[in-house]
PDB file of C-alpha atoms in Angstrom:
ATOM      1  CA  UNK A  97      18.957  25.283 -11.009  1.00  0.00           C
ATOM      2  CA  UNK A  98      15.881  23.157 -11.594  1.00  0.00           C
ATOM      3  CA  UNK A  99      12.749  25.120 -12.415  1.00  0.00           C
ATOM      4  CA  UNK A 100      10.436  24.890  -9.739  1.00  0.00           C
ATOM      5  CA  UNK A 101       6.531  25.890  -9.493  1.00  0.00           C
ATOM      6  CA  UNK A 102       3.906  25.485  -6.424  1.00  0.00           C
ATOM      7  CA  UNK A 103       0.695  24.788  -6.709  1.00  0.00           C
ATOM      8  CA  UNK A 104      -2.264  24.740  -4.091  1.00  0.00           C
ATOM      9  CA  UNK A 105      -4.848  22.261  -3.995  1.00  0.00           C
ATOM     10  CA  UNK A 106      -7.429  20.683  -2.032  1.00  0.00           C
ATOM     11  CA  UNK A 107      -8.334  17.062  -1.869  1.00  0.00           C
ATOM     12  CA  UNK A 108     -10.778  15.029   0.436  1.00  0.00           C
ATOM     13  CA  UNK A 109      -8.853  12.315   2.230  1.00  0.00           C
ATOM     14  CA  UNK A 110     -11.381   9.633   0.809  1.00  0.00           C
ATOM     15  CA  UNK A 111     -10.214  11.206  -2.933  1.00  0.00           C
ATOM     16  CA  UNK A 112      -6.285  10.247  -2.352  1.00  0.00           C
ATOM     17  CA  UNK A 113      -6.667   8.011  -5.619  1.00  0.00           C
ATOM     18  CA  UNK A 114      -7.831  11.292  -7.465  1.00  0.00           C
ATOM     19  CA  UNK A 115      -4.881  13.216  -5.609  1.00  0.00           C
ATOM     20  CA  UNK A 116      -2.743  10.485  -7.026  1.00  0.00           C
ATOM     21  CA  UNK A 117      -3.961  10.660 -10.320  1.00  0.00           C
ATOM     22  CA  UNK A 118      -3.554  14.380 -10.698  1.00  0.00           C
ATOM     23  CA  UNK A 119       0.334  14.026  -9.434  1.00  0.00           C
ATOM     24  CA  UNK A 120       0.870  11.390 -12.124  1.00  0.00           C
ATOM     25  CA  UNK A 121      -0.909  13.961 -14.583  1.00  0.00           C
ATOM     26  CA  UNK A 122       1.612  16.594 -13.605  1.00  0.00           C
ATOM     27  CA  UNK A 123       4.584  14.126 -13.826  1.00  0.00           C
ATOM     28  CA  UNK A 124       3.240  12.980 -17.182  1.00  0.00           C
ATOM     29  CA  UNK A 125       3.393  16.844 -18.355  1.00  0.00           C
ATOM     30  CA  UNK A 126       7.499  17.140 -16.938  1.00  0.00           C
ATOM     31  CA  UNK A 127       6.213  18.256 -13.398  1.00  0.00           C
ATOM     32  CA  UNK A 128       7.446  16.083 -10.515  1.00  0.00           C
ATOM     33  CA  UNK A 129       6.254  16.571  -6.953  1.00  0.00           C
ATOM     34  CA  UNK A 130       9.527  17.563  -5.025  1.00  0.00           C
ATOM     35  CA  UNK A 131       7.745  18.963  -1.961  1.00  0.00           C
ATOM     36  CA  UNK A 132       4.434  18.545  -0.191  1.00  0.00           C
ATOM     37  CA  UNK A 133       2.869  20.668   2.657  1.00  0.00           C
ATOM     38  CA  UNK A 134      -0.987  21.270   3.434  1.00  0.00           C
ATOM     39  CA  UNK A 135      -2.769  21.680   0.660  1.00  0.00           C
ATOM     40  CA  UNK A 136       0.916  22.836  -1.036  1.00  0.00           C
ATOM     41  CA  UNK A 137       2.484  20.731  -3.993  1.00  0.00           C
ATOM     42  CA  UNK A 138       6.214  21.852  -5.131  1.00  0.00           C
ATOM     43  CA  UNK A 139       6.920  20.601  -8.449  1.00  0.00           C
ATOM     44  CA  UNK A 140      10.188  20.501 -10.423  1.00  0.00           C
ATOM     45  CA  UNK A 141      11.173  20.566 -13.771  1.00  0.00           C
ATOM     46  CA  UNK A 142      11.699  16.847 -15.077  1.00  0.00           C
ATOM     47  CA  UNK A 143      11.554  14.846 -18.437  1.00  0.00           C
ATOM     48  CA  UNK A 144       7.847  13.714 -19.133  1.00  0.00           C
ATOM     49  CA  UNK A 145       6.958  10.352 -17.154  1.00  0.00           C
ATOM     50  CA  UNK A 146      10.600  10.513 -15.798  1.00  0.00           C
ATOM     51  CA  UNK A 147       8.885   9.611 -12.358  1.00  0.00           C
ATOM     52  CA  UNK A 148       5.593   7.574 -11.216  1.00  0.00           C
ATOM     53  CA  UNK A 149       4.108   9.057  -7.426  1.00  0.00           C
ATOM     54  CA  UNK A 150       2.265   7.329  -5.154  1.00  0.00           C
ATOM     55  CA  UNK A 151       0.544   8.288  -1.790  1.00  0.00           C
ATOM     56  CA  UNK A 152      -0.455   6.183   1.209  1.00  0.00           C
ATOM     57  CA  UNK A 153      -1.730   6.409   4.646  1.00  0.00           C
ATOM     58  CA  UNK A 154       1.369   5.226   7.086  1.00  0.00           C
ATOM     59  CA  UNK A 155       2.225   6.077  10.059  1.00  0.00           C
ATOM     60  CA  UNK A 156       5.625   7.986  10.019  1.00  0.00           C
ATOM     61  CA  UNK A 157       8.078   5.131  10.329  1.00  0.00           C
ATOM     62  CA  UNK A 158      11.496   5.272   9.322  1.00  0.00           C
ATOM     63  CA  UNK A 159      12.233   1.739   9.247  1.00  0.00           C
ATOM     64  CA  UNK A 160       9.058   1.572   6.206  1.00  0.00           C
ATOM     65  CA  UNK A 161      10.897   4.487   4.709  1.00  0.00           C
ATOM     66  CA  UNK A 162      14.220   3.016   4.490  1.00  0.00           C
ATOM     67  CA  UNK A 163      12.496  -0.080   3.148  1.00  0.00           C
ATOM     68  CA  UNK A 164      11.316   1.730   0.263  1.00  0.00           C
ATOM     69  CA  UNK A 165      13.948   3.624  -0.313  1.00  0.00           C
ATOM     70  CA  UNK A 166      16.045   0.357  -0.834  1.00  0.00           C
ATOM     71  CA  UNK A 167      13.469  -0.757  -3.654  1.00  0.00           C
ATOM     72  CA  UNK A 168      14.362   2.438  -5.678  1.00  0.00           C
ATOM     73  CA  UNK A 169      11.687   4.759  -3.973  1.00  0.00           C
ATOM     74  CA  UNK A 170      12.485   8.250  -3.094  1.00  0.00           C
ATOM     75  CA  UNK A 171      10.756   9.619  -0.315  1.00  0.00           C
ATOM     76  CA  UNK A 172       9.198  12.894  -1.018  1.00  0.00           C
ATOM     77  CA  UNK A 173       7.451  14.288   2.388  1.00  0.00           C
ATOM     78  CA  UNK A 174       4.621  13.792   4.460  1.00  0.00           C
ATOM     79  CA  UNK A 175       1.598  15.708   5.541  1.00  0.00           C
ATOM     80  CA  UNK A 176      -0.017  14.228   8.901  1.00  0.00           C
ATOM     81  CA  UNK A 177      -0.072  10.487   8.216  1.00  0.00           C
ATOM     82  CA  UNK A 178       0.409  10.613   4.209  1.00  0.00           C
ATOM     83  CA  UNK A 179       3.732  10.134   3.027  1.00  0.00           C
ATOM     84  CA  UNK A 180       4.731  10.249  -0.634  1.00  0.00           C
ATOM     85  CA  UNK A 181       6.991   8.637  -3.032  1.00  0.00           C
ATOM     86  CA  UNK A 182       8.211   8.781  -6.217  1.00  0.00           C
ATOM     87  CA  UNK A 183      10.012   6.340  -8.343  1.00  0.00           C
ATOM     88  CA  UNK A 184      12.063   6.592 -11.684  1.00  0.00           C
ATOM     89  CA  UNK A 185      10.035   5.067 -14.259  1.00  0.00           C
ATOM     90  CA  UNK A 186      13.365   3.480 -15.866  1.00  0.00           C
ATOM     91  CA  UNK A 187      13.661   1.474 -12.468  1.00  0.00           C
ATOM     92  CA  UNK A 188      10.407  -0.264 -13.350  1.00  0.00           C
ATOM     93  CA  UNK A 189       6.961  -0.432 -12.382  1.00  0.00           C
ATOM     94  CA  UNK A 190       5.874   1.267  -9.090  1.00  0.00           C
ATOM     95  CA  UNK A 191       2.845   0.651  -6.979  1.00  0.00           C
ATOM     96  CA  UNK A 192       2.834   0.409  -3.344  1.00  0.00           C
ATOM     97  CA  UNK A 193       0.336  -2.248  -3.101  1.00  0.00           C
ATOM     98  CA  UNK A 194      -0.136  -5.427  -5.717  1.00  0.00           C
ATOM     99  CA  UNK A 195      -2.885  -7.269  -4.059  1.00  0.00           C
ATOM    100  CA  UNK A 196      -6.324  -7.123  -2.861  1.00  0.00           C
ATOM    101  CA  UNK A 197      -6.010  -7.743   0.504  1.00  0.00           C
ATOM    102  CA  UNK A 198      -3.229  -5.155   1.190  1.00  0.00           C
ATOM    103  CA  UNK A 199      -5.358  -2.384  -0.729  1.00  0.00           C
ATOM    104  CA  UNK A 200      -8.552  -3.332   1.459  1.00  0.00           C
ATOM    105  CA  UNK A 201      -5.935  -2.937   4.679  1.00  0.00           C
ATOM    106  CA  UNK A 202      -4.808   0.304   3.706  1.00  0.00           C
ATOM    107  CA  UNK A 203      -8.891   1.653   2.783  1.00  0.00           C
ATOM    108  CA  UNK A 204      -9.850   0.196   6.071  1.00  0.00           C
ATOM    109  CA  UNK A 205      -7.067   2.343   7.818  1.00  0.00           C
ATOM    110  CA  UNK A 206      -8.356   5.772   6.373  1.00  0.00           C
ATOM    111  CA  UNK A 207     -11.669   4.409   6.790  1.00  0.00           C
ATOM    112  CA  UNK A 208     -11.465   3.831  10.848  1.00  0.00           C
ATOM    113  CA  UNK A 209      -9.477   7.299  11.161  1.00  0.00           C
ATOM    114  CA  UNK A 210     -12.058   9.249   9.347  1.00  0.00           C
ATOM    115  CA  UNK A 211     -14.892   7.103  11.611  1.00  0.00           C
ATOM    116  CA  UNK A 212     -13.248   8.064  14.852  1.00  0.00           C
ATOM    117  CA  UNK A 213     -12.854  11.520  13.718  1.00  0.00           C
ATOM    118  CA  UNK A 214     -16.730  12.295  12.568  1.00  0.00           C
ATOM    119  CA  UNK A 215     -17.522  10.179  15.814  1.00  0.00           C
ATOM    120  CA  UNK A 216     -15.414  12.741  17.889  1.00  0.00           C
ATOM    121  CA  UNK A 217     -16.823  15.680  16.169  1.00  0.00           C
ATOM    122  CA  UNK A 218     -20.350  14.359  16.729  1.00  0.00           C
ATOM    123  CA  UNK A 219     -20.010  13.720  20.530  1.00  0.00           C
ATOM    124  CA  UNK A 220     -18.466  17.169  20.812  1.00  0.00           C
ATOM    125  CA  UNK A 221     -21.139  19.032  18.800  1.00  0.00           C
ATOM    126  CA  UNK A 222     -23.959  17.251  20.753  1.00  0.00           C
ATOM    127  CA  UNK A 223     -22.059  18.095  23.942  1.00  0.00           C
ATOM    128  CA  UNK A 224     -21.670  21.929  22.731  1.00  0.00           C
ATOM    129  CA  UNK A 225     -25.346  21.761  21.984  1.00  0.00           C
ATOM    130  CA  UNK A 226     -26.557  20.453  25.476  1.00  0.00           C
ATOM    131  CA  UNK A 227     -24.348  23.260  27.210  1.00  0.00           C
ATOM    132  CA  UNK A 228     -26.084  25.823  25.917  1.00  0.00           C
ATOM    133  CA  UNK A 229     -26.137  29.015  23.086  1.00  0.00           C
ATOM    134  CA  UNK A 230     -23.076  30.268  24.105  1.00  0.00           C
ATOM    135  CA  UNK A 231     -21.413  27.416  21.835  1.00  0.00           C
ATOM    136  CA  UNK A 232     -24.124  26.577  19.437  1.00  0.00           C
ATOM    137  CA  UNK A 233     -21.879  28.232  16.451  1.00  0.00           C
ATOM    138  CA  UNK A 234     -19.099  25.571  17.363  1.00  0.00           C
ATOM    139  CA  UNK A 235     -21.867  22.928  17.828  1.00  0.00           C
ATOM    140  CA  UNK A 236     -23.315  23.368  14.638  1.00  0.00           C
ATOM    141  CA  UNK A 237     -19.808  23.460  13.091  1.00  0.00           C
ATOM    142  CA  UNK A 238     -18.915  20.374  14.480  1.00  0.00           C
ATOM    143  CA  UNK A 239     -22.076  18.834  13.335  1.00  0.00           C
ATOM    144  CA  UNK A 240     -21.444  19.896  10.169  1.00  0.00           C
ATOM    145  CA  UNK A 241     -17.620  18.224   9.803  1.00  0.00           C
ATOM    146  CA  UNK A 242     -19.352  15.263  11.456  1.00  0.00           C
ATOM    147  CA  UNK A 243     -21.730  14.874   8.500  1.00  0.00           C
ATOM    148  CA  UNK A 244     -19.201  15.749   5.998  1.00  0.00           C
ATOM    149  CA  UNK A 245     -16.588  13.080   7.411  1.00  0.00           C
ATOM    150  CA  UNK A 246     -19.640  10.507   7.720  1.00  0.00           C
ATOM    151  CA  UNK A 247     -20.371  11.029   3.718  1.00  0.00           C
ATOM    152  CA  UNK A 248     -16.415  10.135   3.584  1.00  0.00           C
ATOM    153  CA  UNK A 249     -16.726   7.102   5.589  1.00  0.00           C
ATOM    154  CA  UNK A 250     -19.449   6.143   2.854  1.00  0.00           C
ATOM    155  CA  UNK A 251     -17.616   6.453   0.253  1.00  0.00           C
ATOM    156  CA  UNK A 252     -14.637   4.419   1.589  1.00  0.00           C
ATOM    157  CA  UNK A 253     -17.033   1.913   2.882  1.00  0.00           C
ATOM    158  CA  UNK A 254     -18.268   1.317  -0.787  1.00  0.00           C
ATOM    159  CA  UNK A 255     -15.034   0.923  -2.340  1.00  0.00           C
ATOM    160  CA  UNK A 256     -14.169  -1.588   0.668  1.00  0.00           C
ATOM    161  CA  UNK A 257     -17.055  -3.282  -0.152  1.00  0.00           C
ATOM    162  CA  UNK A 258     -16.532  -3.443  -3.905  1.00  0.00           C
ATOM    163  CA  UNK A 259     -13.072  -5.058  -3.681  1.00  0.00           C
ATOM    164  CA  UNK A 260     -14.332  -7.558  -1.033  1.00  0.00           C
ATOM    165  CA  UNK A 261     -16.347  -8.609  -3.556  1.00  0.00           C
ATOM    166  CA  UNK A 262     -13.746  -9.183  -6.058  1.00  0.00           C
ATOM    167  CA  UNK A 263     -11.584 -11.016  -3.282  1.00  0.00           C
ATOM    168  CA  UNK A 264     -14.676 -13.784  -2.765  1.00  0.00           C
ATOM    169  CA  UNK A 265     -13.429 -14.593  -6.386  1.00  0.00           C
ATOM    170  CA  UNK A 266      -9.458 -13.522  -6.848  1.00  0.00           C
ATOM    171  CA  UNK A 267      -6.648 -12.049  -5.194  1.00  0.00           C
TER     172      UNK A 267
ATOM    173  CA  UNK B 119      -7.213 -30.715  13.495  1.00  0.00           C
ATOM    174  CA  UNK B 120      -4.863 -27.891  12.061  1.00  0.00           C
ATOM    175  CA  UNK B 121      -6.099 -25.176   9.989  1.00  0.00           C
ATOM    176  CA  UNK B 122      -6.330 -25.972   6.362  1.00  0.00           C
ATOM    177  CA  UNK B 123      -3.952 -23.034   5.043  1.00  0.00           C
ATOM    178  CA  UNK B 124      -4.652 -21.580   1.526  1.00  0.00           C
ATOM    179  CA  UNK B 125      -1.375 -19.166   0.790  1.00  0.00           C
ATOM    180  CA  UNK B 126      -1.769 -16.228  -1.239  1.00  0.00           C
ATOM    181  CA  UNK B 127       0.267 -16.116  -4.415  1.00  0.00           C
ATOM    182  CA  UNK B 128       2.181 -13.166  -2.668  1.00  0.00           C
ATOM    183  CA  UNK B 129       3.082 -15.271   0.588  1.00  0.00           C
ATOM    184  CA  UNK B 130       3.852 -18.343  -1.243  1.00  0.00           C
ATOM    185  CA  UNK B 131       6.230 -16.598  -3.810  1.00  0.00           C
ATOM    186  CA  UNK B 132       7.759 -14.689  -0.400  1.00  0.00           C
ATOM    187  CA  UNK B 133       8.511 -17.744   0.948  1.00  0.00           C
ATOM    188  CA  UNK B 134       9.972 -19.525  -1.741  1.00  0.00           C
ATOM    189  CA  UNK B 135      12.067 -16.830  -2.505  1.00  0.00           C
ATOM    190  CA  UNK B 136      13.265 -16.828   1.002  1.00  0.00           C
ATOM    191  CA  UNK B 137      14.694 -20.581   0.883  1.00  0.00           C
ATOM    192  CA  UNK B 138      18.344 -18.470   0.895  1.00  0.00           C
ATOM    193  CA  UNK B 139      18.432 -15.442   3.031  1.00  0.00           C
ATOM    194  CA  UNK B 140      17.072 -12.251   1.067  1.00  0.00           C
ATOM    195  CA  UNK B 141      16.536  -8.847   1.500  1.00  0.00           C
ATOM    196  CA  UNK B 142      13.310  -6.851   0.512  1.00  0.00           C
ATOM    197  CA  UNK B 143      14.252  -5.308  -2.936  1.00  0.00           C
ATOM    198  CA  UNK B 144      16.120  -8.855  -3.760  1.00  0.00           C
ATOM    199  CA  UNK B 145      12.671 -10.714  -2.820  1.00  0.00           C
ATOM    200  CA  UNK B 146      10.684  -8.364  -5.346  1.00  0.00           C
ATOM    201  CA  UNK B 147      13.234  -9.012  -8.258  1.00  0.00           C
ATOM    202  CA  UNK B 148      13.603 -13.179  -7.028  1.00  0.00           C
ATOM    203  CA  UNK B 149       9.569 -13.191  -7.334  1.00  0.00           C
ATOM    204  CA  UNK B 150       9.759 -11.481 -10.651  1.00  0.00           C
ATOM    205  CA  UNK B 151      12.258 -13.190 -12.198  1.00  0.00           C
ATOM    206  CA  UNK B 152      10.848 -16.931 -10.776  1.00  0.00           C
ATOM    207  CA  UNK B 153       7.399 -15.653 -12.399  1.00  0.00           C
ATOM    208  CA  UNK B 154       8.711 -14.909 -15.496  1.00  0.00           C
ATOM    209  CA  UNK B 155       7.548 -11.182 -15.117  1.00  0.00           C
ATOM    210  CA  UNK B 156       4.192 -11.926 -14.240  1.00  0.00           C
ATOM    211  CA  UNK B 157       4.269 -11.519 -10.480  1.00  0.00           C
ATOM    212  CA  UNK B 158       4.797  -8.054  -9.613  1.00  0.00           C
ATOM    213  CA  UNK B 159       5.394  -7.347  -5.625  1.00  0.00           C
ATOM    214  CA  UNK B 160       4.867  -4.003  -4.528  1.00  0.00           C
ATOM    215  CA  UNK B 161       6.849  -2.954  -1.726  1.00  0.00           C
ATOM    216  CA  UNK B 162       4.224  -1.861   0.673  1.00  0.00           C
ATOM    217  CA  UNK B 163       2.454  -5.289   0.232  1.00  0.00           C
ATOM    218  CA  UNK B 164       5.747  -7.219   0.609  1.00  0.00           C
ATOM    219  CA  UNK B 165       6.851  -5.048   3.555  1.00  0.00           C
ATOM    220  CA  UNK B 166       3.219  -5.797   5.357  1.00  0.00           C
ATOM    221  CA  UNK B 167       3.569  -9.585   4.442  1.00  0.00           C
ATOM    222  CA  UNK B 168       6.956  -9.935   5.768  1.00  0.00           C
ATOM    223  CA  UNK B 169       5.817  -8.151   9.098  1.00  0.00           C
ATOM    224  CA  UNK B 170       3.089 -10.754   9.539  1.00  0.00           C
ATOM    225  CA  UNK B 171       5.357 -13.449   8.542  1.00  0.00           C
ATOM    226  CA  UNK B 172       8.042 -12.662  11.121  1.00  0.00           C
ATOM    227  CA  UNK B 173       5.084 -12.417  13.817  1.00  0.00           C
ATOM    228  CA  UNK B 174       3.678 -15.827  13.003  1.00  0.00           C
ATOM    229  CA  UNK B 175       7.741 -17.380  12.705  1.00  0.00           C
ATOM    230  CA  UNK B 176       7.207 -18.447   9.294  1.00  0.00           C
ATOM    231  CA  UNK B 177      10.281 -16.355   8.490  1.00  0.00           C
ATOM    232  CA  UNK B 178      13.088 -14.871  10.656  1.00  0.00           C
ATOM    233  CA  UNK B 179      14.720 -11.346  10.441  1.00  0.00           C
ATOM    234  CA  UNK B 180      18.487 -12.215  10.725  1.00  0.00           C
ATOM    235  CA  UNK B 181      20.902 -10.040  12.322  1.00  0.00           C
ATOM    236  CA  UNK B 182      21.522  -6.887  10.851  1.00  0.00           C
ATOM    237  CA  UNK B 183      25.561  -6.176   9.768  1.00  0.00           C
ATOM    238  CA  UNK B 184      27.249  -3.309  10.928  1.00  0.00           C
ATOM    239  CA  UNK B 185      26.684  -0.526   8.771  1.00  0.00           C
ATOM    240  CA  UNK B 186      23.946  -1.753   6.666  1.00  0.00           C
ATOM    241  CA  UNK B 187      20.558  -0.645   6.479  1.00  0.00           C
ATOM    242  CA  UNK B 188      19.515  -3.767   4.528  1.00  0.00           C
ATOM    243  CA  UNK B 189      17.628  -6.391   6.788  1.00  0.00           C
ATOM    244  CA  UNK B 190      17.841 -10.046   5.561  1.00  0.00           C
ATOM    245  CA  UNK B 191      15.306 -12.676   6.085  1.00  0.00           C
ATOM    246  CA  UNK B 192      15.113 -16.529   5.808  1.00  0.00           C
ATOM    247  CA  UNK B 193      12.518 -19.206   6.350  1.00  0.00           C
ATOM    248  CA  UNK B 194      12.049 -20.810   9.343  1.00  0.00           C
ATOM    249  CA  UNK B 195      11.242 -24.493   9.656  1.00  0.00           C
ATOM    250  CA  UNK B 196       7.715 -24.075  10.350  1.00  0.00           C
ATOM    251  CA  UNK B 197       7.632 -21.543   7.139  1.00  0.00           C
ATOM    252  CA  UNK B 198       9.318 -24.678   5.120  1.00  0.00           C
ATOM    253  CA  UNK B 199       6.506 -26.813   6.703  1.00  0.00           C
ATOM    254  CA  UNK B 200       3.375 -24.717   5.325  1.00  0.00           C
ATOM    255  CA  UNK B 201       5.324 -24.224   1.991  1.00  0.00           C
ATOM    256  CA  UNK B 202       5.604 -27.848   1.727  1.00  0.00           C
ATOM    257  CA  UNK B 203       1.853 -28.320   2.449  1.00  0.00           C
ATOM    258  CA  UNK B 204       0.851 -25.539   0.288  1.00  0.00           C
ATOM    259  CA  UNK B 205       2.864 -26.963  -2.812  1.00  0.00           C
ATOM    260  CA  UNK B 206       0.903 -30.455  -2.333  1.00  0.00           C
ATOM    261  CA  UNK B 207      -2.184 -28.610  -2.287  1.00  0.00           C
ATOM    262  CA  UNK B 208      -1.400 -26.984  -5.276  1.00  0.00           C
ATOM    263  CA  UNK B 209      -0.341 -30.329  -7.118  1.00  0.00           C
ATOM    264  CA  UNK B 210      -3.896 -31.605  -5.981  1.00  0.00           C
ATOM    265  CA  UNK B 211      -5.309 -28.663  -7.902  1.00  0.00           C
ATOM    266  CA  UNK B 212      -3.360 -29.256 -10.940  1.00  0.00           C
ATOM    267  CA  UNK B 213      -4.047 -32.971 -10.997  1.00  0.00           C
ATOM    268  CA  UNK B 214      -7.630 -32.411 -10.434  1.00  0.00           C
ATOM    269  CA  UNK B 215      -7.752 -29.690 -12.985  1.00  0.00           C
ATOM    270  CA  UNK B 216      -5.997 -31.799 -15.623  1.00  0.00           C
ATOM    271  CA  UNK B 217      -7.866 -34.791 -14.992  1.00  0.00           C
ATOM    272  CA  UNK B 218     -11.280 -33.093 -15.449  1.00  0.00           C
ATOM    273  CA  UNK B 219     -10.206 -30.714 -18.485  1.00  0.00           C
ATOM    274  CA  UNK B 220      -8.564 -32.846 -20.732  1.00  0.00           C
ATOM    275  CA  UNK B 221      -7.478 -31.972 -24.010  1.00  0.00           C
ATOM    276  CA  UNK B 222      -8.290 -28.461 -23.736  1.00  0.00           C
ATOM    277  CA  UNK B 223      -4.373 -27.891 -23.326  1.00  0.00           C
ATOM    278  CA  UNK B 224      -4.122 -28.796 -26.617  1.00  0.00           C
ATOM    279  CA  UNK B 225      -6.742 -26.635 -28.863  1.00  0.00           C
TER     280      UNK B 225
END
């Protein structure tokens, strides 16, 4: 029986690269991601660096997962719209994106999702404020969430702009 | 006047590797071997590129064989025309580059 370990961690959506880095640091220490859930990561004992782990925001799509599996990647699981893959290092380098265009379009999808959620919270918050004081706690919560999400929008905007500047000169 | 299309390196190599029918992983290996290991095509990028090229009619997806999960793709006449125009464009780039930056290849 393979030795297992579960860790609980929280990552903001706009910090998905940090999450991926952490998962690969774990893999480098011989703990490879085997299952994912909300803030829950279950690792199994492997050789150090036996696997590379990648994650991506992509609507659930069996055709896509099939495609990834045919290239040697293993599907670990998903949390909401995020899917997690790993691939044995001996099968070669593992990246999901290899050019600026596809990186930008991935970031733009995340950006759009957070922006929509942010606006929804803002509208609900304002609506609750107007309705009356019975809902004021909810309203304040909505507005706080909206502010946080807008911060995330700004972070992603920065990443997208950086890559777009790069693309002026190269692929 | 048709739009002057400049292909990305990934698009160019994918079209080239679909001269004969090929499935996704085959394309990745073909591109890597054609470029002698220089161009590494990641699966997500490839998947997106294949779908948009099918939509544009540059490549076509061949009927899937029974029991197989692998989808084969092949370049279309339109795709071939675009590829040939791109080869002409690249030739122009190299000719002009060589003509102006003379001798720098020999140092």
